[in-house]
N, CA and C of each residue as an Amber inpcrd file, in Angstrom:
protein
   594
   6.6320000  -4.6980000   3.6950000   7.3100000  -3.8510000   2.7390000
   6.4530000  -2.6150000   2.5070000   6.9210000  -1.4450000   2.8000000
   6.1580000  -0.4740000   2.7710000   6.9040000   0.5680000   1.1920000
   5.3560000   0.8020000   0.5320000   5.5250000   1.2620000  -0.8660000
   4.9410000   2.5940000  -0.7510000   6.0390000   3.8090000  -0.7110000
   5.2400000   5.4560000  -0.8370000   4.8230000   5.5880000  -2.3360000
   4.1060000   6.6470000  -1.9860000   3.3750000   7.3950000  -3.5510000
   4.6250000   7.6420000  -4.4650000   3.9970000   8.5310000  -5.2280000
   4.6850000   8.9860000  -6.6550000   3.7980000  10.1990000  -7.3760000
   4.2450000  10.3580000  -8.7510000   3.8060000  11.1170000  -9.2520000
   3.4300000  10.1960000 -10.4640000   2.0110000  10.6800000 -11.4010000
   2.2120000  10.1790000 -12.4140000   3.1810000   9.7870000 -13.2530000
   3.6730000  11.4060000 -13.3380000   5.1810000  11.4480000 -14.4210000
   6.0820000  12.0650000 -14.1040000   7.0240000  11.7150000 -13.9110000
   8.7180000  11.9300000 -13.7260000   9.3320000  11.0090000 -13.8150000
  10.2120000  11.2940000 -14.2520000  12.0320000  11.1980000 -14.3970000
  13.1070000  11.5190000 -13.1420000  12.2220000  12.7130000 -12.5890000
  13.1500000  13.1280000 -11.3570000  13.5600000  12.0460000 -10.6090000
  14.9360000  12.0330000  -9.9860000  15.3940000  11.1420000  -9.1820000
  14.5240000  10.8330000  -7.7130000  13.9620000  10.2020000  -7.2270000
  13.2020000  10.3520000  -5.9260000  14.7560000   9.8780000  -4.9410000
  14.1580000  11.2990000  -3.6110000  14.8250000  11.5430000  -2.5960000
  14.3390000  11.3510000  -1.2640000  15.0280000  10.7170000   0.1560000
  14.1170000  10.9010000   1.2470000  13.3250000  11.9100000   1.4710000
  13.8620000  13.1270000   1.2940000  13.0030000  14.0500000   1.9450000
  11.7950000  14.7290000   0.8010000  10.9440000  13.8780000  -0.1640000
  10.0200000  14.1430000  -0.8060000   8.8350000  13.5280000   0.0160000
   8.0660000  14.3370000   0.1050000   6.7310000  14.1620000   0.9460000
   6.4370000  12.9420000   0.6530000   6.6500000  12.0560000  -0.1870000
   5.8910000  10.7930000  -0.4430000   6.7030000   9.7490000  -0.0120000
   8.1810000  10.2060000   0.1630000   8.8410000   9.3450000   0.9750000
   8.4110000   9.4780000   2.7560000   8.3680000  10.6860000   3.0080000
   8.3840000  10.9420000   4.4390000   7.0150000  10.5920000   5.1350000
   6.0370000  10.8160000   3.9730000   4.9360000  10.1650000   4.3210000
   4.4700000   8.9860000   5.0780000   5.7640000   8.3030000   4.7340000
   5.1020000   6.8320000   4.8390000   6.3270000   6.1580000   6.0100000
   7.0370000   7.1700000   6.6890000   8.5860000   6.6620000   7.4670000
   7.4430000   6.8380000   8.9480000   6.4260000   7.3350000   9.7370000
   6.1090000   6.9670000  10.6870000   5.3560000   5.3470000  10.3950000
   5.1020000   5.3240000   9.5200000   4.4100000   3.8780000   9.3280000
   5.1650000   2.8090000   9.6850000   6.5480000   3.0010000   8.8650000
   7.4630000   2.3030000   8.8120000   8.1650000   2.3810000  10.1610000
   8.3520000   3.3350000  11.0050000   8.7230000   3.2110000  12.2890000
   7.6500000   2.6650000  13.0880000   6.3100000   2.6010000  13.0650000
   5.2590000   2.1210000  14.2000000   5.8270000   0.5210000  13.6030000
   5.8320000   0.0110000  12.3440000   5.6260000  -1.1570000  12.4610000
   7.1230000  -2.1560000  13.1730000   8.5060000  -1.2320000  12.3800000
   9.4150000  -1.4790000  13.7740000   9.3290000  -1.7190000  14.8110000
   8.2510000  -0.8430000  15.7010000   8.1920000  -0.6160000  17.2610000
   7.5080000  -1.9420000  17.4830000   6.1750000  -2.3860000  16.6410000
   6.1210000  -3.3600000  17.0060000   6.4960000  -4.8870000  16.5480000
   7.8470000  -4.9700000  16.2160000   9.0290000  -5.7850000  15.9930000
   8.9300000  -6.5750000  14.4950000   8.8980000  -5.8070000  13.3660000
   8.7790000  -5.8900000  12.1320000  10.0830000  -5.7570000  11.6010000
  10.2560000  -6.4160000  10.6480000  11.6900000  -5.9590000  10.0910000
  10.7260000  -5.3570000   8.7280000  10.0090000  -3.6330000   9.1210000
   9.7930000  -3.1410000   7.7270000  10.5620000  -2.2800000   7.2560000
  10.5280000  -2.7480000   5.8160000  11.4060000  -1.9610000   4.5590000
  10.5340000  -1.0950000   4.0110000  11.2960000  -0.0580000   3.8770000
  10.3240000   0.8910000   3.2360000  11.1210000   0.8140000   1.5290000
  10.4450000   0.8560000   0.4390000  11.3600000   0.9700000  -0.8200000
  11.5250000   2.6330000  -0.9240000  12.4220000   2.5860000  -1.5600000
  12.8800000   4.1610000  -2.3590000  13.1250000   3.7380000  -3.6450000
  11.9310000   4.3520000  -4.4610000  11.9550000   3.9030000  -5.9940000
  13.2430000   5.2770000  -6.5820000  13.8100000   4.2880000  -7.7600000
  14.9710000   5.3870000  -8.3530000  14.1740000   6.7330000  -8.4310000
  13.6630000   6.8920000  -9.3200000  12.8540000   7.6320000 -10.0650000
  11.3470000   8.4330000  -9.1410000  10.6260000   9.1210000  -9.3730000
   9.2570000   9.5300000  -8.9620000   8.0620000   9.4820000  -9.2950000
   8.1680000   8.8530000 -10.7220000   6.7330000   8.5620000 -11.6410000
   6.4030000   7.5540000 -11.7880000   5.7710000   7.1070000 -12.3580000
   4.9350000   5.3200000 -12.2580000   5.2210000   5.4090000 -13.9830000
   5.1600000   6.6420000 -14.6950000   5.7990000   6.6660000 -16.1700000
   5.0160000   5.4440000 -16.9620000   3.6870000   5.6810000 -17.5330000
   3.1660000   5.1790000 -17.7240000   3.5600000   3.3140000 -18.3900000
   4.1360000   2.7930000 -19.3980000   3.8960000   1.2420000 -19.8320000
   5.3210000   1.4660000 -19.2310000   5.6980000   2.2970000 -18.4240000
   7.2810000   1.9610000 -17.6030000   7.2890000   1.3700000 -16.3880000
   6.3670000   1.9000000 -15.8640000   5.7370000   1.4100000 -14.2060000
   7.3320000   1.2730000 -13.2990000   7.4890000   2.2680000 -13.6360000
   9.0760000   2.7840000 -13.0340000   9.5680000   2.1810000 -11.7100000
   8.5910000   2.2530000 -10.5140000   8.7610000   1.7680000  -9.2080000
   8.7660000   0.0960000  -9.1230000   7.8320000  -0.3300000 -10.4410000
   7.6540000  -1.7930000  -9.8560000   8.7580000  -2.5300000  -9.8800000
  10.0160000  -2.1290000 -10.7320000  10.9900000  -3.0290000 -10.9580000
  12.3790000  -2.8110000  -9.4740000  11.7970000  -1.4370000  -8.7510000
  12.4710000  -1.2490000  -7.7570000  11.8370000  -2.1640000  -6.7420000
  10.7660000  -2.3290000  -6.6300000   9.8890000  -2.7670000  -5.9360000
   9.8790000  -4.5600000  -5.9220000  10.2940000  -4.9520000  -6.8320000
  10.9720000  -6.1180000  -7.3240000  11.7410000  -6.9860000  -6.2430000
  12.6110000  -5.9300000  -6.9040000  14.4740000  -5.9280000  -6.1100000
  14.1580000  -5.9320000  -4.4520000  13.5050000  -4.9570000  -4.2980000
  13.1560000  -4.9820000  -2.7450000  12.4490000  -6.7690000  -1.9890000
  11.5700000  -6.9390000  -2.8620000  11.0690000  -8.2030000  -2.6570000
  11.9390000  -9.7350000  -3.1390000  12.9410000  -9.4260000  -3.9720000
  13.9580000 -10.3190000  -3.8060000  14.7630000 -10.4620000  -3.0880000
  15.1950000  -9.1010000  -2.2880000  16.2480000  -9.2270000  -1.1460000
  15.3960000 -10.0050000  -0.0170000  14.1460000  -9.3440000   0.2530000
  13.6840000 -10.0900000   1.7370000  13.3560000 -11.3280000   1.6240000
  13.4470000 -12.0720000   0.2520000  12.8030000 -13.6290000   0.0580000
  14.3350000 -14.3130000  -0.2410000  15.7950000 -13.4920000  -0.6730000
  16.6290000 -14.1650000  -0.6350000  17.5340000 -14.7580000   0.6360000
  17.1740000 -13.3330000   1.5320000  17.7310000 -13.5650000   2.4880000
  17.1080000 -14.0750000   4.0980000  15.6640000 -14.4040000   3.2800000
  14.8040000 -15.2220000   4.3970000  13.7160000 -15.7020000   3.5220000
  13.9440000 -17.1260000   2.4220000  13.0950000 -17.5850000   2.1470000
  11.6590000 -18.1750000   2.6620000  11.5690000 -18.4630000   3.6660000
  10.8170000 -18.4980000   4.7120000   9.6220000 -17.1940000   4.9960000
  10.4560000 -16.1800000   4.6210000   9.3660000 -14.8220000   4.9650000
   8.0850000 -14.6750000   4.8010000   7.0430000 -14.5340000   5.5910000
   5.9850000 -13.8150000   5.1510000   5.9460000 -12.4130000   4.9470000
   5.3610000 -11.8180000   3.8850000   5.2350000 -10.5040000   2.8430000
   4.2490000  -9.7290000   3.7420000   3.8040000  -8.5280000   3.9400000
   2.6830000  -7.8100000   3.9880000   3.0240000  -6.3810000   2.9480000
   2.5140000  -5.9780000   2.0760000   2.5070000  -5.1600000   1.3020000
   1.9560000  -3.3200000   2.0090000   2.9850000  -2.5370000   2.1760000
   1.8790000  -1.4470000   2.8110000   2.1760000  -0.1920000   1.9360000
   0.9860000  -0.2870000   0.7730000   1.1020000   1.3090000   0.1670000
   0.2210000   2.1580000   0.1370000   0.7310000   3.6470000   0.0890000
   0.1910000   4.6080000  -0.2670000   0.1900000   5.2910000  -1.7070000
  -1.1040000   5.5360000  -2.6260000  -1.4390000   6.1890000  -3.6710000
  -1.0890000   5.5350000  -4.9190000   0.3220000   5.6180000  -4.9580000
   1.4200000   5.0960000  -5.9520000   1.7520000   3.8790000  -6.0780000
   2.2980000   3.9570000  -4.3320000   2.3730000   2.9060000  -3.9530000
   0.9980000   1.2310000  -3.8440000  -0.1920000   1.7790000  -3.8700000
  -1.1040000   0.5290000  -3.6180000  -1.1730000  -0.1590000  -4.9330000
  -0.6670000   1.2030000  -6.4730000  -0.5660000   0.3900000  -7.8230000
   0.4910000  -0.2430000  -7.7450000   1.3030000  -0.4050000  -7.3890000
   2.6960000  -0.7120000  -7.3850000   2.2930000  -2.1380000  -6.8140000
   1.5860000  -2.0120000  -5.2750000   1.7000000  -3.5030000  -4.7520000
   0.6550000  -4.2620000  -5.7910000  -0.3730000  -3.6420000  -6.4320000
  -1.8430000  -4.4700000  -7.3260000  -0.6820000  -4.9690000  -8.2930000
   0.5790000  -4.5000000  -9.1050000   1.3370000  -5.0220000  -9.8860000
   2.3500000  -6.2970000  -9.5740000   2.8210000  -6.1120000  -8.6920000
   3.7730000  -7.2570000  -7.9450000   2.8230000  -8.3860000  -7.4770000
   1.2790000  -8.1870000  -7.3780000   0.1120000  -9.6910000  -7.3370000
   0.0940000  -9.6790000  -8.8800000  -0.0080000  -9.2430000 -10.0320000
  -0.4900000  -9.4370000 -11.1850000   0.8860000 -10.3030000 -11.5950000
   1.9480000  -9.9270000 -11.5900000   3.0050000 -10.7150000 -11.8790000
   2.8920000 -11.9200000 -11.0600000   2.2290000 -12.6810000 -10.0170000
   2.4550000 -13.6720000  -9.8740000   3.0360000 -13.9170000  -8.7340000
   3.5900000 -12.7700000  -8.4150000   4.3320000 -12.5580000  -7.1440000
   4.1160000 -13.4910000  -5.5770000   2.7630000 -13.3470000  -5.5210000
   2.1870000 -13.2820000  -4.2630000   2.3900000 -15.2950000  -3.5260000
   2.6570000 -16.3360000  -4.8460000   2.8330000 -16.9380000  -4.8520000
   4.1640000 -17.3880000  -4.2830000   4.6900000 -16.9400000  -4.9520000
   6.4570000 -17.1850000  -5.4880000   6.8600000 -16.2230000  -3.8920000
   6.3030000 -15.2440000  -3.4470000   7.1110000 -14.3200000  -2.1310000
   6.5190000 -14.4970000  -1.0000000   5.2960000 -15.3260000  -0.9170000
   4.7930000 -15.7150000   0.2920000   3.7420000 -14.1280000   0.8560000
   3.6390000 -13.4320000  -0.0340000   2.8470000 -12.5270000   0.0860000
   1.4020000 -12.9270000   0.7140000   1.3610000 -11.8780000   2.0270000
   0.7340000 -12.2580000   2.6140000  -0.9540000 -11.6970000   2.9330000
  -0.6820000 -10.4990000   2.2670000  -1.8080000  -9.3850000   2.3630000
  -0.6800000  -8.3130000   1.5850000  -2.0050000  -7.2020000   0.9880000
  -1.9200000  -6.3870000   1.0360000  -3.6100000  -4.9560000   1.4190000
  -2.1250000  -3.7680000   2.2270000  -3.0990000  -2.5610000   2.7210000
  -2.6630000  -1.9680000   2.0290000  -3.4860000  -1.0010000   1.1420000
  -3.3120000  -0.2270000   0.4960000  -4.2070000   1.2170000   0.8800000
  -3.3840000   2.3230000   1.1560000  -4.1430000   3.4620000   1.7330000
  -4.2600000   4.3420000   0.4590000  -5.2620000   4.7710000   0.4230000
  -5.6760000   5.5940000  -0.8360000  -5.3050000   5.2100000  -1.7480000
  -5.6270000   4.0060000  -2.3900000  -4.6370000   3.4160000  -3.9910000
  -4.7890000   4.1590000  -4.8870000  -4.0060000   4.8120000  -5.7200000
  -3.9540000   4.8510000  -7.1470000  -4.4940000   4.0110000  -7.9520000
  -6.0180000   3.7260000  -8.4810000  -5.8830000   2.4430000  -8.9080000
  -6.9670000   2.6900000 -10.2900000  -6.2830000   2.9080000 -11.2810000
  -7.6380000   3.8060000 -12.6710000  -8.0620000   2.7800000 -13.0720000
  -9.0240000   3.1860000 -13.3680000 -10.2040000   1.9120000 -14.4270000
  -8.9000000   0.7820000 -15.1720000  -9.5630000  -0.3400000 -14.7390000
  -9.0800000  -1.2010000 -15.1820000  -7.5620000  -1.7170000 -14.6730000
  -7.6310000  -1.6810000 -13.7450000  -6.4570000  -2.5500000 -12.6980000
  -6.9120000  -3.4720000 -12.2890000  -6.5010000  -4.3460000 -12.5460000
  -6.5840000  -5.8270000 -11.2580000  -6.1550000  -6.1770000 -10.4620000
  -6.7610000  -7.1110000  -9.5890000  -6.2470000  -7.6460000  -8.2540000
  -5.9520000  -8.7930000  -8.3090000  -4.9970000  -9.9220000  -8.6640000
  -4.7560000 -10.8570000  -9.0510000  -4.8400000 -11.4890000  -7.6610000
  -5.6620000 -11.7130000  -6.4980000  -4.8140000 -12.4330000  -4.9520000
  -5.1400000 -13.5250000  -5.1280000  -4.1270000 -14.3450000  -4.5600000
  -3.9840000 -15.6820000  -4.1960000  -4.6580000 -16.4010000  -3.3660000
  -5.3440000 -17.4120000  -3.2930000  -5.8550000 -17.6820000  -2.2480000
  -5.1230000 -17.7350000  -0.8920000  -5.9930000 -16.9250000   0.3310000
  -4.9150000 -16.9790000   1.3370000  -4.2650000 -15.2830000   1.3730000
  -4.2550000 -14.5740000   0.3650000  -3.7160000 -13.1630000   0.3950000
  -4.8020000 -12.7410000   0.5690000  -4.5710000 -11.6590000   1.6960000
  -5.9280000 -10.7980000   2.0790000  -5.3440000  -9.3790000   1.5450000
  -6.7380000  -7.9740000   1.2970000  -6.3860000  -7.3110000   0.9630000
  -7.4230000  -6.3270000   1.7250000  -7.0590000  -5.1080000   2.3590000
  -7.8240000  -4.0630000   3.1020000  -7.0130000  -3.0520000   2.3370000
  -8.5400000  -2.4210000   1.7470000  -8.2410000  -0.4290000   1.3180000
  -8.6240000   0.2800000   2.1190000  -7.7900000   1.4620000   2.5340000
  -8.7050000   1.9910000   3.8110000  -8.5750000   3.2910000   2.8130000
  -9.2870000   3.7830000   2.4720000  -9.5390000   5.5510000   1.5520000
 -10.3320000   6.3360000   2.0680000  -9.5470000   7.9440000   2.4730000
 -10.4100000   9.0620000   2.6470000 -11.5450000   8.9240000   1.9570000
 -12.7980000   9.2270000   2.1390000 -13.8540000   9.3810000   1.1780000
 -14.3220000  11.1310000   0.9650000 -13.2540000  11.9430000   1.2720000
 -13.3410000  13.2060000   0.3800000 -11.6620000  13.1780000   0.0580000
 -11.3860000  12.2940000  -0.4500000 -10.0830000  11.9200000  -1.1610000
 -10.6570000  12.8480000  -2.6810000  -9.6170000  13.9000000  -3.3430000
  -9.9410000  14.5220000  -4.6010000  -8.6370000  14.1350000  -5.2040000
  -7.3780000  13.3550000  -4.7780000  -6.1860000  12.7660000  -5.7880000
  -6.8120000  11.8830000  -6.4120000  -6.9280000  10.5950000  -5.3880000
  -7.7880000   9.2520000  -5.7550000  -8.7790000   8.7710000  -5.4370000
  -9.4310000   7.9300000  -6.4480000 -11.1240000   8.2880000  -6.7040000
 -11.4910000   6.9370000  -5.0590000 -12.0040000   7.1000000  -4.5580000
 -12.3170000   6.2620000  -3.2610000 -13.5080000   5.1400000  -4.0180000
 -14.2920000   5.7330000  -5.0120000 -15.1590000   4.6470000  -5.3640000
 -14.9030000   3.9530000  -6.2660000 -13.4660000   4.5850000  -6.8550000
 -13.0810000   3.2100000  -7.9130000 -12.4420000   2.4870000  -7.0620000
 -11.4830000   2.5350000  -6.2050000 -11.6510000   1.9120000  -5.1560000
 -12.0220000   0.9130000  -4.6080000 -13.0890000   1.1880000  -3.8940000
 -14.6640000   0.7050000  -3.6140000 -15.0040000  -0.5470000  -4.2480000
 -14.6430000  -0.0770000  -5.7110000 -15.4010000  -1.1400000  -7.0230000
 -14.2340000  -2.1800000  -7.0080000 -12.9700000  -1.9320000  -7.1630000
 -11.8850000  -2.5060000  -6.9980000 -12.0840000  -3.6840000  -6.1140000
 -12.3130000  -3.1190000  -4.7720000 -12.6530000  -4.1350000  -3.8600000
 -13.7780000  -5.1830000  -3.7230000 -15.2980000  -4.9260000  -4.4360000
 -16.0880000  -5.5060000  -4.6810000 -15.8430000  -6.4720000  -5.5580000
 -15.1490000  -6.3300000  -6.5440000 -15.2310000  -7.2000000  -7.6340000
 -14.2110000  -7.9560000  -6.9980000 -13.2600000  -7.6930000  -6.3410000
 -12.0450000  -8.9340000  -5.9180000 -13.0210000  -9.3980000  -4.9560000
 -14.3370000  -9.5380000  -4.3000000 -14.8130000  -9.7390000  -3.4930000
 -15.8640000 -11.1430000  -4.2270000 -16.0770000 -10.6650000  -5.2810000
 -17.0450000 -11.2920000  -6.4840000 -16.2070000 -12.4990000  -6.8800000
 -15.3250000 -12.4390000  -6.6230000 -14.2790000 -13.2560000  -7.1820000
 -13.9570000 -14.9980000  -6.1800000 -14.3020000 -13.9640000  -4.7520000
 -13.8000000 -15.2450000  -3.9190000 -12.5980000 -14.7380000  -3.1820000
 -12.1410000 -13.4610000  -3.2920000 -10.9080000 -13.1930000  -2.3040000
 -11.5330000 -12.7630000  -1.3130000 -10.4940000 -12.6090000  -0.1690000
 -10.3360000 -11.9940000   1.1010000 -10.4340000 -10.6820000   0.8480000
 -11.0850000 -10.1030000   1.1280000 -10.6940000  -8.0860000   0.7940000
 -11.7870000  -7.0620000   1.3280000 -11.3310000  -6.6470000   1.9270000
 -12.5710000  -5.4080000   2.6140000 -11.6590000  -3.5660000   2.5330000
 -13.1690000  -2.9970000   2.4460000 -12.6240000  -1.3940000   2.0450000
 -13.5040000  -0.9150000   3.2150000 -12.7040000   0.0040000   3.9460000
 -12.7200000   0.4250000   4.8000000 -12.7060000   2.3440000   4.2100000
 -14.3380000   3.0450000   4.6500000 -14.0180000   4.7110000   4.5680000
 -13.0540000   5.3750000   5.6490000 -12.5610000   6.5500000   5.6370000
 -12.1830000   7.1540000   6.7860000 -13.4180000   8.6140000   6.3010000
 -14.3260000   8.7470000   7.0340000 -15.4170000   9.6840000   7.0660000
 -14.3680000  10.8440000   6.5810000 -14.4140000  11.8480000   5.7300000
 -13.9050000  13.2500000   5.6180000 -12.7590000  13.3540000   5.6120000
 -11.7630000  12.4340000   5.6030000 -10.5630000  12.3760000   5.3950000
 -10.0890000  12.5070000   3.3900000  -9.1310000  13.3040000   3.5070000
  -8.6290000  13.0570000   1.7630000  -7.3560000  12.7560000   1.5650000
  -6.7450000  12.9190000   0.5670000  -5.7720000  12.1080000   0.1210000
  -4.4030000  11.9870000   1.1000000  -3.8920000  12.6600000   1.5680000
  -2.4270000  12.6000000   1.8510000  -2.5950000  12.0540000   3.0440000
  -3.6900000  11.9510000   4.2600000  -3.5990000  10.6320000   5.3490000
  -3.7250000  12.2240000   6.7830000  -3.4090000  13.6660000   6.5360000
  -3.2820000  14.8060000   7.2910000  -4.7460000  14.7260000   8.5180000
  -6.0420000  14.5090000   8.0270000  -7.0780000  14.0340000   8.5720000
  -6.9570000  12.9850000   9.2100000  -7.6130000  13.3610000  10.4930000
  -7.2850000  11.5740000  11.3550000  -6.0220000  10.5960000  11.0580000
  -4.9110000  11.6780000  11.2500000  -3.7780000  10.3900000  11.2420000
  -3.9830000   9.6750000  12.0310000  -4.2340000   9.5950000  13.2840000
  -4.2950000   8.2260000  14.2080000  -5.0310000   7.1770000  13.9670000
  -6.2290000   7.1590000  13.1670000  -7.1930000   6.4710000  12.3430000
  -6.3280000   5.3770000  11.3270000  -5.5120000   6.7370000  10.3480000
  -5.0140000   6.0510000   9.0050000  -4.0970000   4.8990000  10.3230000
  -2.9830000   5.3310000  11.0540000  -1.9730000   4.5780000  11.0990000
  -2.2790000   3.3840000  12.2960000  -3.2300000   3.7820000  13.0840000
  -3.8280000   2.5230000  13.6480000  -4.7360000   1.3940000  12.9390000
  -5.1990000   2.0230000  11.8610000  -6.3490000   0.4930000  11.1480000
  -4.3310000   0.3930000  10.2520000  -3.8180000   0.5030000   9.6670000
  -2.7650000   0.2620000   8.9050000  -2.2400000  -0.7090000   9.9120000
  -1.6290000  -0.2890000  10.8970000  -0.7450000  -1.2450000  11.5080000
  -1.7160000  -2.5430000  12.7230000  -2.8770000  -2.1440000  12.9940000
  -3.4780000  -3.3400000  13.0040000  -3.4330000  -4.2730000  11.9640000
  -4.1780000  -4.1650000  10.9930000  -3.8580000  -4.6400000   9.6040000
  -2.7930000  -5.5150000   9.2510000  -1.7780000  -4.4900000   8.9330000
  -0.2480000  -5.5050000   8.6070000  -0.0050000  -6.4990000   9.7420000
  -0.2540000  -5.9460000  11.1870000   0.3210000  -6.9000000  11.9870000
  -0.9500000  -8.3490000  12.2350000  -2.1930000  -8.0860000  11.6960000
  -2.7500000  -9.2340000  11.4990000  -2.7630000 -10.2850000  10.3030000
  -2.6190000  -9.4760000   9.5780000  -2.1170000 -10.4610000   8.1590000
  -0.3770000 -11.2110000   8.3850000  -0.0110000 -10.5210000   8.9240000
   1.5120000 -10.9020000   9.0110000   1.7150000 -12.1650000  10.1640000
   0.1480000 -12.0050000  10.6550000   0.2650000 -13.7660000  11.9790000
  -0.8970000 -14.2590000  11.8750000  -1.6330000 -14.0520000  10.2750000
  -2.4530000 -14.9950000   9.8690000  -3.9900000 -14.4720000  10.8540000
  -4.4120000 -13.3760000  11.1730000  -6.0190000 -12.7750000  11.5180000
  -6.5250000 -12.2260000  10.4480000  -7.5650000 -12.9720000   9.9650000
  -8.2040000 -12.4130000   9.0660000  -9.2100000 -11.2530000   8.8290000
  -9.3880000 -10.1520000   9.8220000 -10.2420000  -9.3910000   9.8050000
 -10.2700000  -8.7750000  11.0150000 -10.0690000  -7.1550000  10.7490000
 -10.3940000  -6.4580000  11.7490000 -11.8340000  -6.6280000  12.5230000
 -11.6590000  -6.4200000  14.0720000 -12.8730000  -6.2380000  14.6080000
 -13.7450000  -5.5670000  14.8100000 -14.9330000  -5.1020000  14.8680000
 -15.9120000  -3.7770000  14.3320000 -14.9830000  -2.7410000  15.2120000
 -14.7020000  -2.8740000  16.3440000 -14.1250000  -1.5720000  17.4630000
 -12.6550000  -1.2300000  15.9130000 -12.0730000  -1.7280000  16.0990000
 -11.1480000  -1.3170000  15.4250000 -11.0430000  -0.2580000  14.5640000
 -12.4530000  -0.4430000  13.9540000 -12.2200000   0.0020000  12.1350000
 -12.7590000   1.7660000  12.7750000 -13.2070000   1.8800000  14.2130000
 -13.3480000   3.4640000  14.0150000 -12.4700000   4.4150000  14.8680000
């Protein structure tokens, strides 16, 4: 299930052709190609709208259709900015249990002081963040991942040297560790191999 960015705040209706949708449609086509049935969501709205968390309830719906109509499914979560708060929310609810969630990648998360990572045992989680990212902070991040690490989960953070927020730097980087990634969590490999990650 692939989750695009957002904006802090809006109301505006979100449309395909907003950069944060389009952003994330080669992703969603590589993981097609290699025989995924991925969904990309289109949240109503464009803001995360603060105690509204606007996308997650779209984001929901999306994850009830693919568990109604293939209980059986394994989940892989793939967001960008907006999107990586969006997937940290759908594990805090409990989700990851109940949808067979299987991992989540989250590319450049949105993720401010004080978010959690609720994973399940068995849910793996890879951040891969520009580290001259100036939207989102790469070392909260960083910390994000350590402490789910402190914890006993699966989870590794991955830099992209000089890359920043929107993925424009080394796309072949962002969308090859991404779709390695999903397609190893999605048949149960737990960890990229050193060649991979550069």
């Amino acid at each position: 299930m692939v989750l695009p960015g957002g904006k802090v705040l809006s109301r505006r209706r979100s449309r395909l052709w907003h950069l944060s949708n389009l952003r994330m449609l080669p992703f969603t086509a590589a993981l097609r190609r290699q025989g995924f049935e991925a969904v990309q969501v289109r949240y109503r709205t464009r803001g995360w709208n603060g105690a509204e968390q606007s996308p997650v309830a779209d984001a929901r719906q999306a994850l009830n259709r693919i568990t109604a109509s293939d209980p059986g499914a394994t989940v892989v979560l793939l967001g960008h900015s907006m999107g990586g708060r969006v997937a940290a929310a759908l594990l805090s609810d409990g989700l990851s249990g109940d949808a067979a969630i299987a991992g989540v990648v989250a590319l450049a998360p949105w993720w401010p002081a004080g978010t959690s990572l609720e994973l399940d045992q068995g849910t793996r989680l890879l951040v891969i963040h520009g580290t001259a990212d100036r939207w989102t902070d790469p070392a909260a991040s960083q910390s994000t991942v350590e402490m789910a690490q402190r914890s006993g989960a699966d989870a590794e953070w991955i830099g992209v040297e000089g890359a920043g927020h929107f993925m424009l730097s080394r796309p072949r980087c962002w969308h090859r560790l991404a779709i390695i990634a999903v397609s190893g969590m999605a048949r149960g490999v737990t960890e990229l191999k050193q060649g991979e990650r550069r």
